[in-house]
XYZ file of C-alpha atoms in Angstrom:
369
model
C 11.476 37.898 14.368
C 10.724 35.499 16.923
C 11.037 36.169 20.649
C 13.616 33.979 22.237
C 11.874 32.418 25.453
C 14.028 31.734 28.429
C 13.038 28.173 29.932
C 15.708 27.535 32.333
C 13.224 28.989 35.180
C 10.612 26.662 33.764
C 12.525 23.988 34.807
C 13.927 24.914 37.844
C 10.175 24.885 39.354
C 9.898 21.026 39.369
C 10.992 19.574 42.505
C 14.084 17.139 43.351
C 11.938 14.374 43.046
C 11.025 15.291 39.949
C 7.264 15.340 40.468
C 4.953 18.803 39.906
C 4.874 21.420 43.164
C 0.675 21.552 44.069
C -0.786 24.655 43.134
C -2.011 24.758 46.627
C -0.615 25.028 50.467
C -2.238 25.237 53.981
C -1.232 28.145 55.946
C -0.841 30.002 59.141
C -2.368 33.476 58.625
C -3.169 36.591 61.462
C -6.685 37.967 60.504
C -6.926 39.658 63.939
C -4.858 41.413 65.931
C -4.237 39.849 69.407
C -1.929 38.715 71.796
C -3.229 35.314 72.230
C -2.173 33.208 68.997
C -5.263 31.155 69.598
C -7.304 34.194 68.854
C -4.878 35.737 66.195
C -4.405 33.266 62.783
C -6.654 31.212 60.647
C -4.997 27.756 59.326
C -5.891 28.215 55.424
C -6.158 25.028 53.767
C -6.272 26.490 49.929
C -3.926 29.340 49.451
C -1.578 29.271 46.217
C 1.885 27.845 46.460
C 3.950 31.305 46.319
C 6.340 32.147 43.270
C 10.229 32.484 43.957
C 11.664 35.949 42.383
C 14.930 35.754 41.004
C 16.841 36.210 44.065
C 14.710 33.574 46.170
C 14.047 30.316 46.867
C 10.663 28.026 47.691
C 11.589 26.003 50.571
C 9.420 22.717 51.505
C 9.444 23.257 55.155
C 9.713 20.490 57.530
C 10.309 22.069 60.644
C 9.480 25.264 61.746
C 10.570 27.066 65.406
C 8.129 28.511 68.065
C 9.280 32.008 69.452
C 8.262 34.172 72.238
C 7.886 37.231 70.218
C 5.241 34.896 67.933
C 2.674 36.580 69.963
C 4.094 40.003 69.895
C 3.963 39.648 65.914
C 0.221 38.656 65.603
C -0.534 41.739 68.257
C 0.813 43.481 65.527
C 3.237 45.337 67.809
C 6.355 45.051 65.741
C 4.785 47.254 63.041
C 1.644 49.239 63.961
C 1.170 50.177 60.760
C 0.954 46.170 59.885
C -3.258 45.320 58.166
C -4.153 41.960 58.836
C -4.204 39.211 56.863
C -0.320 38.677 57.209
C 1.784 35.746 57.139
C 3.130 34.415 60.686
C 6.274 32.246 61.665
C 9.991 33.276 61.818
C 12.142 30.477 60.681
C 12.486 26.845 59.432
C 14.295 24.154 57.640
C 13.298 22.187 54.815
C 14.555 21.826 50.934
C 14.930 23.861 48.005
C 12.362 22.893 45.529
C 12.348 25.764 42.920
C 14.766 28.734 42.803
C 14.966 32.333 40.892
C 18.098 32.123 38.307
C 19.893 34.602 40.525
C 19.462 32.209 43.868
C 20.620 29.322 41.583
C 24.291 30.595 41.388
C 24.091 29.424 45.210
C 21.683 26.923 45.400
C 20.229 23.937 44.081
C 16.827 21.778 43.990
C 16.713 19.320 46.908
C 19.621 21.529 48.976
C 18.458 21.526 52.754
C 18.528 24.667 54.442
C 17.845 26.704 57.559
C 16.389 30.234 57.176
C 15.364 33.543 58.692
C 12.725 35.105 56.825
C 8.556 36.032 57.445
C 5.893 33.285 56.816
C 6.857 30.125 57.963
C 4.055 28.923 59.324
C 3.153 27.375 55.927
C 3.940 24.466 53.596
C 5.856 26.258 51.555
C 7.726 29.314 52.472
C 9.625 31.997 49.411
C 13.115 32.530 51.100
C 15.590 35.608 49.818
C 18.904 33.296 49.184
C 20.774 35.941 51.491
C 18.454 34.788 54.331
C 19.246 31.263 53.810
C 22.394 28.928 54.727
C 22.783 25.565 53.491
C 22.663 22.403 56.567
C 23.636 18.791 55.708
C 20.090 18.257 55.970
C 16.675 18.880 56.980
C 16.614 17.729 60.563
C 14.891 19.856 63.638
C 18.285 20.775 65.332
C 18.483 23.400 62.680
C 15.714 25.175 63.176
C 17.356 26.563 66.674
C 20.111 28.549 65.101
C 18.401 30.771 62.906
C 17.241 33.400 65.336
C 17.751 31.749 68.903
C 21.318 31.112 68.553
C 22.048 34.419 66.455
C 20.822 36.662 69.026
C 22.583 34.828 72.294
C 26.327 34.860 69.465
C 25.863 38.476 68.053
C 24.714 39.969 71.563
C 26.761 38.361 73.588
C 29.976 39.473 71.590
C 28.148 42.667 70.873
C 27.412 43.786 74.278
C 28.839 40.772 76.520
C 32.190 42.018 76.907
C 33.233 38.138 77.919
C 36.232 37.067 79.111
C 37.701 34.304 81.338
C 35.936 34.533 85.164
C 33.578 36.541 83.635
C 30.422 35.916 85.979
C 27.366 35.532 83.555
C 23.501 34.878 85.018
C 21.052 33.836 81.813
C 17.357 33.744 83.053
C 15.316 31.315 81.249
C 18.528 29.604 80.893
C 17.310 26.212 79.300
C 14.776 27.420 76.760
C 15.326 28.232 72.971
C 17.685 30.939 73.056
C 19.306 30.606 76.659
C 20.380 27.004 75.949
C 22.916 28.963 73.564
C 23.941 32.186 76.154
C 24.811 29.538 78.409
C 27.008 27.167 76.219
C 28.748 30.424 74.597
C 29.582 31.915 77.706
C 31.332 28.770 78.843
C 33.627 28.703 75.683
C 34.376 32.293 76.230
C 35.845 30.642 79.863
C 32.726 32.566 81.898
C 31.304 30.968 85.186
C 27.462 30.455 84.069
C 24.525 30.685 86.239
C 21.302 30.076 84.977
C 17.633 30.149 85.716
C 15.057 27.668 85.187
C 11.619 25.893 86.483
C 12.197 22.123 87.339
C 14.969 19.812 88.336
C 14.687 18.446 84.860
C 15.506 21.507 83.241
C 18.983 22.192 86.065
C 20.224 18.642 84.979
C 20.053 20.104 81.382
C 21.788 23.152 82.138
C 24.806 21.279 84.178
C 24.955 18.708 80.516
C 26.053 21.672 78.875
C 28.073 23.203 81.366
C 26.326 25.992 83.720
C 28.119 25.845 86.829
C 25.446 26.929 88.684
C 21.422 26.274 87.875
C 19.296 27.885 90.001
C 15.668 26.229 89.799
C 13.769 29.257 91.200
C 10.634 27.027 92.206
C 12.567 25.536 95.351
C 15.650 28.482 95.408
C 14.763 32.138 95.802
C 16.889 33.396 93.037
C 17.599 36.542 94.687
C 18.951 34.714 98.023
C 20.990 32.254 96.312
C 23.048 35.475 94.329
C 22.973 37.560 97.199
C 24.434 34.319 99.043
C 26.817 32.934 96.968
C 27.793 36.201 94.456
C 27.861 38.670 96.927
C 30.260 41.167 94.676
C 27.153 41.084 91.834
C 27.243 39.421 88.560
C 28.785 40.952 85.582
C 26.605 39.962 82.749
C 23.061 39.273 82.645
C 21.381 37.977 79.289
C 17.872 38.318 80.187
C 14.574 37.427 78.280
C 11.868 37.272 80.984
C 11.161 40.168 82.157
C 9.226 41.997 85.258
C 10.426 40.766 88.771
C 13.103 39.121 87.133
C 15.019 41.925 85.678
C 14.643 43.708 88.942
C 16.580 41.134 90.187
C 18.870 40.965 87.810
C 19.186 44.764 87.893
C 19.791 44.389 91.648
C 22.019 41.474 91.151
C 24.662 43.239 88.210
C 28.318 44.005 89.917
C 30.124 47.243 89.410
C 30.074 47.808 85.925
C 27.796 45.006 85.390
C 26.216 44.846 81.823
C 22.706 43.955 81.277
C 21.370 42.671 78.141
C 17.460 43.057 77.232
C 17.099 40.172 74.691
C 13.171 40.301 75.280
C 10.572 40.111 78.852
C 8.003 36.866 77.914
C 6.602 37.402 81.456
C 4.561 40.903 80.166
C 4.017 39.282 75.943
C 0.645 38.147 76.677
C -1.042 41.399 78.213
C -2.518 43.963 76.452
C 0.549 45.951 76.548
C 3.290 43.417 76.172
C 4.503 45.014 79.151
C 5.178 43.743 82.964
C 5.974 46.185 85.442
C 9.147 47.163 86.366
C 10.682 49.509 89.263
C 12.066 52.046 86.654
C 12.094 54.714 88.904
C 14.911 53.736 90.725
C 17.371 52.572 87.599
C 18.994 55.615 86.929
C 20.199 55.668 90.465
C 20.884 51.976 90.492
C 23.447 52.263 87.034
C 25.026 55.298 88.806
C 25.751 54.012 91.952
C 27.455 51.072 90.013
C 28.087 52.605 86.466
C 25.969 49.698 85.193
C 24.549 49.448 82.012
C 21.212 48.731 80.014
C 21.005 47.489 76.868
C 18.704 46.099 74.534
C 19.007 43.709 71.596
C 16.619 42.560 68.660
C 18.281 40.946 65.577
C 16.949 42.939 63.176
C 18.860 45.634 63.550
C 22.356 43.079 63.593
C 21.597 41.650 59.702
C 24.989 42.842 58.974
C 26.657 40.475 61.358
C 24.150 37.230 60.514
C 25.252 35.469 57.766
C 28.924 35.318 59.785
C 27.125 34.193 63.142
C 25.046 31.582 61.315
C 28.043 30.059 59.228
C 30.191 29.843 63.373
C 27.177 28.550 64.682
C 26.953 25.543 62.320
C 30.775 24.738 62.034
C 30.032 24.621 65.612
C 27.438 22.190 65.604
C 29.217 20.178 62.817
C 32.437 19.870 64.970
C 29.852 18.602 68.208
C 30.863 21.923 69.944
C 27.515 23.110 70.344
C 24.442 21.273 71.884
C 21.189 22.509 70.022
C 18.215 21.081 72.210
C 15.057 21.016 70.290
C 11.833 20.269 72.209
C 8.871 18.382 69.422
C 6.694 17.741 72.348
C 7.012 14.575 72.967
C 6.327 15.315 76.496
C 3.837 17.567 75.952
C -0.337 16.080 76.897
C -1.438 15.638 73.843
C 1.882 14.474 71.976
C 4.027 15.578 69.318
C 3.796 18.964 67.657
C 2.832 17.639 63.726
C 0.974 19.805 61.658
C 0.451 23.540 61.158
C -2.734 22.796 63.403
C -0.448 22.546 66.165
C 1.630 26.012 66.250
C -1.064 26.955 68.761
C -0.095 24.179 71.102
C 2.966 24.437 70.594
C 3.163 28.355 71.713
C 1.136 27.549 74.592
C 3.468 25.165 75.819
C 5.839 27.387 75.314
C 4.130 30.295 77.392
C 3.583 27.485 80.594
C 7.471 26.859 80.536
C 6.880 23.751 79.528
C 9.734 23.075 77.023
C 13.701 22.186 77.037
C 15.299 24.310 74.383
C 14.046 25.146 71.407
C 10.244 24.319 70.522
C 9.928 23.043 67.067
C 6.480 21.977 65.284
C 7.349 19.548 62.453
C 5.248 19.861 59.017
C 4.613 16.141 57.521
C 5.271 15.316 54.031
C 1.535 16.123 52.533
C -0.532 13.024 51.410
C -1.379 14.573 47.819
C 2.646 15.036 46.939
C 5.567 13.271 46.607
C 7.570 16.104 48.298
């Protein structure tokens, strides 16, 4: 008897354009362990174009988004057990262009959408279909919602505790993932003060409503809260680290709640680390029975796919402002090109950007894709 050959996958690996998917990608890949990107990953110009499973998808990306923690992934300190080579690059958007049989109950060839998965420093990028959600299209204001905007939504109502009057400091208040703890705690009816480097970056955060930007290049942070909050803060969503969560720390009000989303002042170090004066927090939460907590999404995956689908009705109503920064300002122009990740995170790590950095991949010269 003759076999009966299923060829509906067959033709699901032809993209929406209708031309063949290259048999080769360029890629970002860590083949050392470091701390400095630079130093970490290898662009690879010839690797094979990946093969979706039944439950995935192979995304074209066209924008990809920058992170702090970039650097703490190709120092390998997520997983010690990690061997380099590895893939590198948290999230992007871009379209569909084959799909497992599975995925396509969901999804279709040439469907834009924004993801969360491992590898997407790359042309192409295989996507579980529970990682992805579908956007109206493939435009860079996506890219910031993924993990940025997940981790201000889920913490925030997680930990937060918000309610109207609440008084809620965000350091770093106008880069990738601030931009979002600031604009969430005003809908939850907070009063927002934020943090930031330049006067460019306060007019920012008073666009999308922080009632009171601190730029702590001409402010002392620590004056201006002592001055004007004298009873403490209540919330602190805080991402830099070092000297600043000592502040903040010194800064939270009785019962004051602060949330460790990450400390980018100590990433580039040996240890990741900057100092902090732990020896004097336990007395500091007693005497105000404060608290410390941390946050990393990955341990929140059951409360994603609800955060993501708020975040972009959101965005489609106009009730969120997603700023995305291509580096347009940046010395040697726009971020184009999986060459340009590096620059990218450097700019990132001189506090250069306004929201959410995002390196955008070109359609490739050799494809119609």
């Amino acid at each position: 008897a003759r076999a009966i050959v299923d060829m509906s996958y067959a033709r699901h690996f032809l993209d929406f354009q209708g031309s063949n998917i290259p048999r080769a990608m360029q890629k970002l890949v860590v083949t050392r362990l470091s701390p400095n990107f630079r130093e970490a990953v290898t662009l690879l110009r010839d690797c094979p174009v990946p093969l979706p499973g039944d439950g995935d998808l192979l995304v074209r990306n066209r924008f990809v988004g920058v992170n702090a923690s970039d650097i703490n992934y190709s120092a390998g300190r997520y997983d010690p057990s990690v061997k380099t080579p590895f893939d590198v690059g948290f999230e992007g958007v871009g379209e569909v262009v084959a799909l497992g049989l599975s995925a396509s109950a969901s999804y279709a060839v040439g469907q834009a959408v924004a993801y969360m998965a491992p590898g997407s420093f790359a042309e192409y990028t295989v996507v579980p279909a529970r990682a992805a959600a579908p956007v109206a299209s493939a435009q860079p204001e996506y890219v910031s919602l993924p993990v940025s905007a997940t981790t201000a939504y889920i913490s925030l109502n997680e930990l937060g505790g918000l309610s109207e009057g609440t008084k809620v400091l965000v350091t770093a208040a106008a880069g990738g993932t601030g931009q979002f703890a600031v604009q969430l705690a005003k809908k939850a009816k907070c009063h927002v003060i934020g943090t930031c480097s330049s006067d460019k970056k306060s007019a920012f955060l008073k666009s999308i409503g922080c009632d009171r930007p601190i730029n702590y290049k001409t402010e002392p942070v620590s004056t201006v809260l002592k001055q004007e909050y004298p009873k403490g803060v209540d919330v602190v969503y805080e991402s830099v680290g070092g000297a600043m969560f000592d502040l903040a720390l010194d800064a939270l009000a009785v019962k004051g709640r602060l949330i460790v989303i990450g400390f980018v002042s100590g990433y580039q170090t040996p240890t990741g680390l900057s100092p902090v004066k732990a020896g004097t927090l336990p007395a500091k939460l007693l005497k105000k029975s404060a608290s410390v907590r941390g946050f990393f999404l990955n341990h929140s995956l059951s409360k994603y796919q609800a955060a993501m689908d708020h975040l972009l009705k959101m965005y489609a109503a106009g009730d969120l402002v997603c700023e995305v920064d291509l580096g347009d300002r940046a010395a040697e122009g726009r971020f184009i090109g999986l060459e340009s990740v590096s620059r990218a995170v450097d700019y990132m790590y001189m506090g250069k950007n306004t929201g959410k950095i995002v390196v955008e991949l070109p359609r490739s010269v050799n494809s119609k894709l």
